[in-house]
XYZ file of C-alpha atoms in Angstrom:
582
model
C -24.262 15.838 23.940
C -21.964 16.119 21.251
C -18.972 14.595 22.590
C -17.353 11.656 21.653
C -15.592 10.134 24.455
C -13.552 6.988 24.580
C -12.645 4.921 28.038
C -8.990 4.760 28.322
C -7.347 1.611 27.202
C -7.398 -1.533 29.011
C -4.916 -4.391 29.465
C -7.458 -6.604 26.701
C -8.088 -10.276 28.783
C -7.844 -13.317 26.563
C -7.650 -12.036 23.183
C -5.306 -13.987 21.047
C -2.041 -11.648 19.854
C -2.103 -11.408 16.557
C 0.195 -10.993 13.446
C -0.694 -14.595 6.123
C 6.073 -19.646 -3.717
C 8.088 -17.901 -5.774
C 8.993 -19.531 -8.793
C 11.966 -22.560 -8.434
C 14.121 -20.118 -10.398
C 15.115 -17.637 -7.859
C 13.963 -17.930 -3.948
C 11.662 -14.875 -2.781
C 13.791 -12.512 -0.892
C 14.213 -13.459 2.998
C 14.993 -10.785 5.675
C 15.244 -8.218 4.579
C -11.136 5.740 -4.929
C -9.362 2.972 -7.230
C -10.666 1.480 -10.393
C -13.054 -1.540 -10.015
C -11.504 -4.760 -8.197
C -12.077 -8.119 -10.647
C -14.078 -10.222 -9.141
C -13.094 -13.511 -7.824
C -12.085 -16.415 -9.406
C -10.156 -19.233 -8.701
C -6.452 -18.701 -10.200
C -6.554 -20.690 -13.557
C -3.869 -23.312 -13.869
C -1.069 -23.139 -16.074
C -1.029 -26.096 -18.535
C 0.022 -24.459 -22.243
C 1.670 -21.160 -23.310
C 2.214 -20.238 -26.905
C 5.523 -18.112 -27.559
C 4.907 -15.943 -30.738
C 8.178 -14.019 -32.358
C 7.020 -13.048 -35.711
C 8.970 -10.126 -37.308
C 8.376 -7.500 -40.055
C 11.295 -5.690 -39.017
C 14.480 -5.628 -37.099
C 14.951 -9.216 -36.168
C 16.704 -9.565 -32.712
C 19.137 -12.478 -32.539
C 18.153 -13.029 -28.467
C 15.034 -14.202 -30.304
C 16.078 -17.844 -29.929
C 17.468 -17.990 -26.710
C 13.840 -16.434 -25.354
C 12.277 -19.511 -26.880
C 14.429 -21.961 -25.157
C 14.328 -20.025 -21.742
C 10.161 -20.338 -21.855
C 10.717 -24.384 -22.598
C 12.898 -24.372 -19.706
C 10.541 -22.430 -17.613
C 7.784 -24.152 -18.731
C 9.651 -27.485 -18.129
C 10.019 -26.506 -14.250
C 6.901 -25.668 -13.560
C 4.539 -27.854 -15.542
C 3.451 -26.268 -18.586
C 3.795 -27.358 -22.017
C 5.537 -24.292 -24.419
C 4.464 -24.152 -28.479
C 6.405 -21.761 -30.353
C 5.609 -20.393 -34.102
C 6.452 -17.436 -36.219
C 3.291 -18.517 -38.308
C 0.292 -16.461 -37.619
C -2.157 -19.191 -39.209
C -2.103 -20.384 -35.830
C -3.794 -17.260 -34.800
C -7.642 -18.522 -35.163
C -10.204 -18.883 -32.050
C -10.033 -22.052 -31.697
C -6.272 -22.779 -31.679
C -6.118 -19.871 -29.526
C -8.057 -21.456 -26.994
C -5.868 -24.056 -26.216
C -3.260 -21.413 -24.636
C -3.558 -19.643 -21.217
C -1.730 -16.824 -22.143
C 0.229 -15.711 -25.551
C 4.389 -14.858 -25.753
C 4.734 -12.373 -28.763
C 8.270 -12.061 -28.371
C 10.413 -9.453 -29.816
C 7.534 -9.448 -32.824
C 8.341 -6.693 -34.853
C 6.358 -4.591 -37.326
C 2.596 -5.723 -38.815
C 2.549 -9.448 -38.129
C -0.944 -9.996 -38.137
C -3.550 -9.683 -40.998
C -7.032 -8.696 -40.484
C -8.810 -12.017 -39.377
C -5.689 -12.689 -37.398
C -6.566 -9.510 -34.927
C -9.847 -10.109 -34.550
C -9.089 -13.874 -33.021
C -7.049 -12.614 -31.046
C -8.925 -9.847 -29.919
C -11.732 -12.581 -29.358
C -9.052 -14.864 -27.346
C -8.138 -11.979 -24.448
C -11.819 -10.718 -24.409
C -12.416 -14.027 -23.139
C -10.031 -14.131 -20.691
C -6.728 -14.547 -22.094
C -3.141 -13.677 -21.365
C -0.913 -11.098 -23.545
C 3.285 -11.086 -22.294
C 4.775 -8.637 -24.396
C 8.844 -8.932 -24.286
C 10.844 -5.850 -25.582
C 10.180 -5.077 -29.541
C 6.546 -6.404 -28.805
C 6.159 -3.209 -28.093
C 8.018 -2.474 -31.964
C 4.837 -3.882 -33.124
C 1.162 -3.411 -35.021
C 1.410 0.229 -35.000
C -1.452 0.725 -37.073
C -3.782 -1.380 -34.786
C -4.769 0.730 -32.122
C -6.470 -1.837 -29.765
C -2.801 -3.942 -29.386
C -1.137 -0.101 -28.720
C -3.826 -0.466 -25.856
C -2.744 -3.797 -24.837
C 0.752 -3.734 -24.767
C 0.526 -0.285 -23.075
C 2.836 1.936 -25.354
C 4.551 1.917 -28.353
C 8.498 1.984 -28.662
C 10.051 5.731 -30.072
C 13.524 5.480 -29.543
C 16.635 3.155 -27.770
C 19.847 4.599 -26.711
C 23.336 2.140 -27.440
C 23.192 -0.960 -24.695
C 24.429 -0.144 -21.752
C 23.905 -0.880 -17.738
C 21.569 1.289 -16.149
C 19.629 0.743 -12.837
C 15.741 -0.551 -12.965
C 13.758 0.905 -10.174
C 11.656 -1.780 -8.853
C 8.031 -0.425 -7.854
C 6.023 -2.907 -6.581
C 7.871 -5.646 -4.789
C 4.471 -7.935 -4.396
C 3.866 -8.773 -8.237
C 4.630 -12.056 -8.962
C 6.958 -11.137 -11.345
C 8.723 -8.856 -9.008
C 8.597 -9.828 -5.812
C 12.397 -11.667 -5.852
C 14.040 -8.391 -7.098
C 15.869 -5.773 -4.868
C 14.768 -2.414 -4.732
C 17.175 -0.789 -7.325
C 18.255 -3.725 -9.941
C 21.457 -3.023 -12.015
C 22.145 -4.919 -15.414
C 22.676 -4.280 -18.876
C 20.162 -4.190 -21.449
C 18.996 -1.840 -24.355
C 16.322 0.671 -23.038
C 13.689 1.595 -24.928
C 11.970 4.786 -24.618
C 8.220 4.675 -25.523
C 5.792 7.463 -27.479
C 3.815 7.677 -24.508
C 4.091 6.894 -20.629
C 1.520 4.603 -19.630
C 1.538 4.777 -15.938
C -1.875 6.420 -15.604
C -3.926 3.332 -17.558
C -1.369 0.505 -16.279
C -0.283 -0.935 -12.957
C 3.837 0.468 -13.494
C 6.019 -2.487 -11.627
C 9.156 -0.844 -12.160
C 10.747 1.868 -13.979
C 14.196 3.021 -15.260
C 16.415 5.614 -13.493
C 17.192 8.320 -16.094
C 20.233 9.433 -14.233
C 21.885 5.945 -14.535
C 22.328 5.665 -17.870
C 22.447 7.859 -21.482
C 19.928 8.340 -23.622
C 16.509 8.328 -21.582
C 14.312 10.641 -22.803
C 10.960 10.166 -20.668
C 11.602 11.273 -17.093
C 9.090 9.108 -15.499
C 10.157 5.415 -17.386
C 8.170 2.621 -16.912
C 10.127 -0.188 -18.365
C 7.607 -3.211 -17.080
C 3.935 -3.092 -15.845
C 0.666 -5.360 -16.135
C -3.024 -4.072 -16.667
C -6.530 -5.900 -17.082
C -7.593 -4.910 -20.637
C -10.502 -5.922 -21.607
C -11.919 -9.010 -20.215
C -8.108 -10.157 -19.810
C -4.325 -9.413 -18.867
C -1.705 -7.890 -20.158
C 1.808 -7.636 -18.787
C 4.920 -6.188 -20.834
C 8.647 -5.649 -20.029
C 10.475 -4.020 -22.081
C 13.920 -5.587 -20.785
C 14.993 -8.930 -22.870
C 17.095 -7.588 -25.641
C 20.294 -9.550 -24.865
C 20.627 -13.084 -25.429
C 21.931 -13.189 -22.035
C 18.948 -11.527 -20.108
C 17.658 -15.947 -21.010
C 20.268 -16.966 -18.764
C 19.953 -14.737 -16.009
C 17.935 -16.272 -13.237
C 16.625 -12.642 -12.027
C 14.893 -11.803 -15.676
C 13.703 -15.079 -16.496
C 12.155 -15.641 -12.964
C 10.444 -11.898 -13.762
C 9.348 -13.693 -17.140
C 7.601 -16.716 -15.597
C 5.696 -14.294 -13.114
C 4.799 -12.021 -15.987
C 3.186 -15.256 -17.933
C 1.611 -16.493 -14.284
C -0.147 -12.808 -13.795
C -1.275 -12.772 -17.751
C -2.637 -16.615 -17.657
C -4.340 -15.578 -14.180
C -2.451 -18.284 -12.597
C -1.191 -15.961 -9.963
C -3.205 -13.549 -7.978
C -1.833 -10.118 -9.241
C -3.630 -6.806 -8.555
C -3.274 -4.667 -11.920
C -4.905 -1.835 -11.303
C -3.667 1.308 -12.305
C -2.159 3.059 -8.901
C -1.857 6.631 -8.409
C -1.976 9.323 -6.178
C -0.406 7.433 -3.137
C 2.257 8.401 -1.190
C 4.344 6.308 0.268
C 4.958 6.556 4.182
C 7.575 3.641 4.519
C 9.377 3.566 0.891
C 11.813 0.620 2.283
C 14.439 3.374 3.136
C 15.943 3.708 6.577
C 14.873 7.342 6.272
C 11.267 7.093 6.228
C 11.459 3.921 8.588
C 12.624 6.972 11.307
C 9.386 8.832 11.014
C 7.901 6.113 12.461
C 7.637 4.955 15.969
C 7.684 0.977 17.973
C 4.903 0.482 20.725
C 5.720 -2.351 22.956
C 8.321 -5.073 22.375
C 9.892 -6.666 19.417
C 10.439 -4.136 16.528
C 11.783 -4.746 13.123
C 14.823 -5.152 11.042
C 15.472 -3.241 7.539
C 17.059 -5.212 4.546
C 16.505 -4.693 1.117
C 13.506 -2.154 1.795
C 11.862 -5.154 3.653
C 10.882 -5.045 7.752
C 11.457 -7.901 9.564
C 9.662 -8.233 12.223
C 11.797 -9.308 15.716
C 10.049 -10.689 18.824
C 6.749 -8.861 20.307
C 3.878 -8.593 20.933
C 4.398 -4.483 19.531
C 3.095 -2.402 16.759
C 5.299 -0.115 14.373
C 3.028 2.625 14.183
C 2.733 6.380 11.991
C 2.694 9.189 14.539
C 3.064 12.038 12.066
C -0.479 12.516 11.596
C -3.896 10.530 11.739
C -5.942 9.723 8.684
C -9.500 10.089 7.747
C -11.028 8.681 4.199
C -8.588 6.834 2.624
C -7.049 3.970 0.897
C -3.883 2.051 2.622
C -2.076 -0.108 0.792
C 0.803 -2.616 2.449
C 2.536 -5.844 0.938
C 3.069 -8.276 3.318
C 4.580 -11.810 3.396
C 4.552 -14.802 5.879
C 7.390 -17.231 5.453
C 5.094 -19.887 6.711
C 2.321 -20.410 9.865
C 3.214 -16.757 11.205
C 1.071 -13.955 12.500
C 0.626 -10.084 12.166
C -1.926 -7.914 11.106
C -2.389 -4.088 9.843
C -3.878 -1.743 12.527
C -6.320 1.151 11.539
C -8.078 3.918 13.412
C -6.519 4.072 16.490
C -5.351 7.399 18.867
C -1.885 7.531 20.086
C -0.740 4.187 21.878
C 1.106 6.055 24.400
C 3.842 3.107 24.299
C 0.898 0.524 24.901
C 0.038 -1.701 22.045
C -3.107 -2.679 23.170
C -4.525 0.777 23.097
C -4.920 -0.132 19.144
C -6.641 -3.125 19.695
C -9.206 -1.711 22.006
C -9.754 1.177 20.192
C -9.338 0.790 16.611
C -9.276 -2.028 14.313
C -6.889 -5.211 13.380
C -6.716 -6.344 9.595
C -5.384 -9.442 10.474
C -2.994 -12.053 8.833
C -2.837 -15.627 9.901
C -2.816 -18.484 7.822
C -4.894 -21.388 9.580
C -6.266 -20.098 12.852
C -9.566 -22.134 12.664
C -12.106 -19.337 14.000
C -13.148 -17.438 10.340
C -13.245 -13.800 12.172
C -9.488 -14.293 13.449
C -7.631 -15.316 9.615
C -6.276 -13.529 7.431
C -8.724 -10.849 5.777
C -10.553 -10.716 8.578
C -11.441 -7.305 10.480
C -10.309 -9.382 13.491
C -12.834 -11.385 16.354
C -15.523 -9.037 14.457
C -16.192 -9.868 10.620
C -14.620 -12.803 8.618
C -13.922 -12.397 4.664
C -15.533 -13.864 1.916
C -14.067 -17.474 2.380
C -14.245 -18.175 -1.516
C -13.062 -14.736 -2.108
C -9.976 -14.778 0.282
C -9.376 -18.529 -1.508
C -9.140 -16.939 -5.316
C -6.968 -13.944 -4.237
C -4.448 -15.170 -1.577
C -0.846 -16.122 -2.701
C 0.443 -18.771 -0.488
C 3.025 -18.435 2.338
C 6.232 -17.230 1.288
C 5.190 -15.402 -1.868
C 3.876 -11.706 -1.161
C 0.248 -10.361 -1.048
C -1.026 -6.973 -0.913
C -4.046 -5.269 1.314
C -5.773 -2.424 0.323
C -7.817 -1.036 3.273
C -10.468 1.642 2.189
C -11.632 3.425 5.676
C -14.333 6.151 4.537
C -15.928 7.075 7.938
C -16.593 4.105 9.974
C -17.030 2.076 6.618
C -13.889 -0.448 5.979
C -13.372 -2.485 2.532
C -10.613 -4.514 2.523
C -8.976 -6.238 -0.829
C -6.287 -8.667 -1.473
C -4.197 -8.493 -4.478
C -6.777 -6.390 -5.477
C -10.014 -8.483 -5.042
C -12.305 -7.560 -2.491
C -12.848 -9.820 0.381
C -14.254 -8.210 3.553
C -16.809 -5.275 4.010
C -17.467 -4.229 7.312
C -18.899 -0.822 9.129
C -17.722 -0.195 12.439
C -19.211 0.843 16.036
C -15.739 2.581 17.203
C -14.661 5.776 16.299
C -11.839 4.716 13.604
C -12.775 7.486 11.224
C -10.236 9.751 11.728
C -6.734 7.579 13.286
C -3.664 6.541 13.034
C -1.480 3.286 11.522
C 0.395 0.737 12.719
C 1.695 -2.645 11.175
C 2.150 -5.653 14.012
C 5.532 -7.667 15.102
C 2.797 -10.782 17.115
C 6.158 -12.228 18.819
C 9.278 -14.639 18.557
C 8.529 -17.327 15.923
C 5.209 -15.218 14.221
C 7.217 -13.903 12.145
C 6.174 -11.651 9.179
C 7.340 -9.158 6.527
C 6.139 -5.813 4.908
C 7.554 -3.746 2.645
C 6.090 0.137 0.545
C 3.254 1.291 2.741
C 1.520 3.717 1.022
C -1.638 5.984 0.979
C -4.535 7.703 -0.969
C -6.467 10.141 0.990
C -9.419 11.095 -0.522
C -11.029 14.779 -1.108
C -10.262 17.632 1.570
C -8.271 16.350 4.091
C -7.828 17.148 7.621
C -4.199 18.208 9.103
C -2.911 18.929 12.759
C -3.148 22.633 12.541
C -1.921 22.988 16.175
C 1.161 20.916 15.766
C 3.913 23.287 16.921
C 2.053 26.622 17.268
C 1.564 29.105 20.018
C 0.430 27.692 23.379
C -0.849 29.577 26.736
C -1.892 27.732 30.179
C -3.175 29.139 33.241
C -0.693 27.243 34.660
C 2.112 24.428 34.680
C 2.897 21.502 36.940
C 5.195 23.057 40.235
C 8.646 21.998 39.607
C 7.754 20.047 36.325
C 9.199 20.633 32.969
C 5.450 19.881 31.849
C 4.821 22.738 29.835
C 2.159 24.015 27.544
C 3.976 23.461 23.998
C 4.426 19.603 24.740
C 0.917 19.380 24.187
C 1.533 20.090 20.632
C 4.554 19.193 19.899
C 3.934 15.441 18.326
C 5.700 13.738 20.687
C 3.595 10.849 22.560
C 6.260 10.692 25.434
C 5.689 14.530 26.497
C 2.833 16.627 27.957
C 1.326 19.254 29.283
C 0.499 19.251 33.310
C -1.198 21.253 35.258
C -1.230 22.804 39.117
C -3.460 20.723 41.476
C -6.306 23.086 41.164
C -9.913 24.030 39.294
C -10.346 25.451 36.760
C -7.503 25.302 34.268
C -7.465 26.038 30.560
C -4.832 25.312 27.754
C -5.448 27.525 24.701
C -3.436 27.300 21.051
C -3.433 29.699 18.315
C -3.664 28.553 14.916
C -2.138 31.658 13.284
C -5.124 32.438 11.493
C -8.488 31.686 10.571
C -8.681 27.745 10.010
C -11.487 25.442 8.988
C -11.403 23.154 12.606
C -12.854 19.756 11.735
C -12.371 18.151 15.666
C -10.270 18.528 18.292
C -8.835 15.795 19.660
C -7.680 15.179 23.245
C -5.309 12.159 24.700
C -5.248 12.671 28.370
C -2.500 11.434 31.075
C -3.578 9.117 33.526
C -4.802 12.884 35.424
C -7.797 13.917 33.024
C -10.998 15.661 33.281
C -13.959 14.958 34.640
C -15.554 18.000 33.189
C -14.472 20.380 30.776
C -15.620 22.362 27.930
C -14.275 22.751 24.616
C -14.461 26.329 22.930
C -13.519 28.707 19.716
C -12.947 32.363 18.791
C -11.565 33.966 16.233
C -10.107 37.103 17.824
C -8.749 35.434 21.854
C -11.589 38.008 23.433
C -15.263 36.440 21.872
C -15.240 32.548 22.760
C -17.868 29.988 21.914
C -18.713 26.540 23.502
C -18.538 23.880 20.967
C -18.604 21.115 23.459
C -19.316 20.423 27.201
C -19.112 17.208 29.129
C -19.431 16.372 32.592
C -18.206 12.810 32.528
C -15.279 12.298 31.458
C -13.297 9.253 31.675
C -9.837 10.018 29.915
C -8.678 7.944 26.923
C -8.853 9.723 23.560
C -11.768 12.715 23.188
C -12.900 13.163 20.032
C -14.811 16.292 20.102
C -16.482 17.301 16.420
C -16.404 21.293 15.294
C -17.149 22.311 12.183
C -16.739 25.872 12.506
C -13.910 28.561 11.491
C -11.542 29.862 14.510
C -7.855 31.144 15.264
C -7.772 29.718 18.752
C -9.502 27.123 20.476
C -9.547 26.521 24.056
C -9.711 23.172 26.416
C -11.821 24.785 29.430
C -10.876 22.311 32.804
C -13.544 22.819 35.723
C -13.537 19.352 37.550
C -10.669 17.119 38.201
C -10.872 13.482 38.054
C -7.920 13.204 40.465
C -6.316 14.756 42.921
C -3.216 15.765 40.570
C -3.969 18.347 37.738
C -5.049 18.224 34.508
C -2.653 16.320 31.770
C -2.650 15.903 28.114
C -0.441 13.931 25.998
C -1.728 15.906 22.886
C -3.937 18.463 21.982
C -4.896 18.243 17.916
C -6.950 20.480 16.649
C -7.529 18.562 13.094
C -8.688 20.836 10.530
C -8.043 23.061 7.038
């Protein structure tokens, strides 16, 4: 038979409820198919930076104060700082004494022939670049530093404020910053934009200021370039950018990603679209199952009491990549959900049916912490150990679901690979509130679907029944109307049928059925493409409610849900009829 059919949800017995430092300078913020993943290695410690501010050209006087804002930082947090404008020091083996390399504000050719090559030998071998402003001013006729530093400076408008849109808010380096960051600074514009090849952590809003001239503005961003790590802001032009906690905290994260000494995913990231963007707006398209729920500050959900899931009800996904950055303040709980129908206001509905990513910091069985697909596969403990930033800083998943196949990485290392027995590939999303004192944050949820994908095309089209509840308000359309809470119900009598049209012609992937507690012992499942020829696609005659998943693969303008055997003594009932498809 080729139905699918899944019990309906049960009230799960003793499964535990589930829910995983920035730099001294600033606190992290409280309330409120990819390229390869490195492999992992244990984050290198920090012991020696070299600051490098060589100039051919245009000399910047915050030159000095940069220099005495790395000692400081350095001073703080245990690394010794040596800073030259003499590129003699530019051999292998002095270079080897540094974890990562400063060139700040360098302007111009700085570096002669054998001078490149070292230190083209240094980051093939694992070392960090930090570019800072007019680093990018720099080399131009060395084409494998244009590559490291990303892009090349073109143009600056006068100084001015303008406001710095702050991408990813799980970077080390800009994790403490709000979502839209105002200051004053002199903005370069750049020959090229680099977001396709680099991982863009924030950008400049054009509309803010005078004198942009790029449209899309990436203003600071990290990437892995070959065999090491580069990360580059182009802010730092003003001698007081060195004494503003905000930009020099961004600094020491920018030298922690490029010396490795922080667990920093630098891939490049592109075609996702975000489904919570940290604004109150997309928070409303989604939905809270159970108790608890969240609180919005600063683009950041806090999550309030439980145990309840904050879920995406818009559509299900099938083949894709999920990305969420999450935070525990300290031994808290919550988890990422995957794969799952429509909870129907029960939260446990997800974890019998689909699949918990969990998060949880010391819970001693190795299937039930964090990078775990949870009670059923534990992570790569050495893995996990190299990628995982600490409670209180952020991390970020990335969940891959292709079919029933799920890869899961952690600041963009990959820790977990697991194929499931449910039927997860085609579901919805939901992030986890465990309860009062688990308490956990996520902020930018966001998602890559890959190839053709599937969409509800019965949400909101034509419906006919043979027949509606007596005195109900149960009607036909609230079968397709995307709203869990309504449905469609039925007279007390066999048969029945519900039928949609689609408008036209459609590629029809599955259909999908989410029955009341009334379902169908027996029904059939059937196509046409003119309302007068109908085929069978699917027949079962044991039925036990829950989510259907019934595959298709055929074309059609209407399909029809055929009802010829109760299950109860009430009618047939259907939280949602989705006919998934192209």
């Amino acid at each position: 038979m080729s139905l699918a059919v899944l019990p309906q949800a049960a009230q799960a017995t003793g499964a535990v409820r589930s829910a995983a430092a920035l730099p001294a300078a600033v606190p992290p913020t409280a309330v409120p198919r990819a390229a390869p993943a490195p492999s992992a290695a244990p984050a290198a410690p920090l012991t020696s930076v070299l600051v490098f501010s060589k100039t051919a050209g245009f000399r910047h006087s915050a030159i000095a104060a940069g220099i005495a804002a790395v000692r400081r930082l350095g001073t703080a947090n245990g690394f010794s700082v040596t800073a030259t404008e003499d590129a003699t020091a530019f051999t292998t083996a002095n270079l080897a004494r540094y974890e990562a390399v400063v060139w700040l504000s360098t302007t111009g050719d700085v570096l002669n022939a054998a001078q490149q090559t070292a230190f083209e030998s240094y980051i093939a071998s694992g070392g960090g670049y930090v570019g800072v402003h007019a680093a990018a001013d720099t080399e131009y006729d060395w084409p494998w530093y244009g590559g490291l530093v990303g892009a090349y400076f073109a143009s600056h408008p006068a100084t001015q404020p303008a406001t710095v849109k702050v991408e990813d808010r799980s970077s080390p380096s800009t994790a403490h910053l709000p979502q839209r960051w105002t200051r004053t600074d002199e903005w370069y514009n750049y020959r090229a934009n680099p977001r396709s090849a680099v991982k863009v952590l924030a950008s400049l809003d054009e509309t803010s200021y005078t004198g942009g001239t790029m449209g899309d503005h990436p203003i600071t961003w990290c990437q892995d370039y070959r065999g090491g790590r580069s990360w580059y802001t182009g802010l730092g032009h003003t001698e007081e950018s060195y004494a503003d906690p905000a930009f020099t905290t961004m600094l020491l994260g920018g030298i922690r990603t490029a010396a490795g000494a922080s667990p920093a995913d630098c891939r490049p990231e592109n075609g996702y679209t975000r489904l919570f963007d940290g604004t109150q707006a997309s928070l409303d398209r989604w939905r809270q199952a159970g108790p608890g729920g969240f609180s919005l500050a600063d683009g950041t959900l806090t999550s309030v009491g439980g145990m309840g899931l904050l879920w995406y009800p818009v559509t299900p996904f099938a083949d894709y990549s999920l990305k969420v950055d999450w935070m525990m303040p300290g031994d808290d709980n919550g988890g990422v959900f995957i794969g799952f129908p429509d909870p129907q206001g029960d939260p446990w509905r997800p974890v019998d049916l689909g699949h918990e990513i969990q998060i949880d910091a010391t819970d001693a069985d190795p299937s039930r912490t964090t990078g775990s697909v949870y009670s059923l596969k534990a992570p790569d403990a050495a893995a996990r150990a190299a990628a995982l930033n600490p409670p209180g800083t952020w991390n970020t998943y990335e969940i891959a679901v292709h079919g029933k196949r799920i890869e899961i990485h952690l600041n963009g290392v990959k820790i977990n690979d697991y194929t499931s027995t449910r039927d997860i590939a085609t579901g919805h999303l939901g992030v986890q509130n465990d309860g009062a004192g688990m308490d956990i944050n996520y902020r930018d949820i966001r998602i890559r679907q890959d190839g053709a994908q599937s969409t509800d095309l019965a949400r909101g089209r034509p419906v006919t029944v043979t027949s509606v509840e007596p005195g109900s308000t149960h009607v036909g359309a609230n079968a397709v109307d995307g709203d869990p809470a309504t449905r469609w119900g039925s007279a007390y009598a066999d048969p029945q049928a519900i039928t949609v049209d689609l408008g036209s012609v459609r590629t029809v992937d599955q259909v999908r059925l989410s029955w009341e507690t009334a379902y169908a012992r027996a029904y059939t499942v059937e196509i046409s493409p003119d309302n007068a020829t109908w085929r069978t696609v699917a027949t079962t005659t044991a039925g036990d409610g829950g989510l259907d998943t019934v595959p298709v693969g055929a074309t059609a303008r209407y399909v029809r849900v055929q009802g010829t055997a109760r299950a109860t003594s009430w009618g047939y009932s259907l939280w949602e009829l989705a006919v998934l498809g192209r």
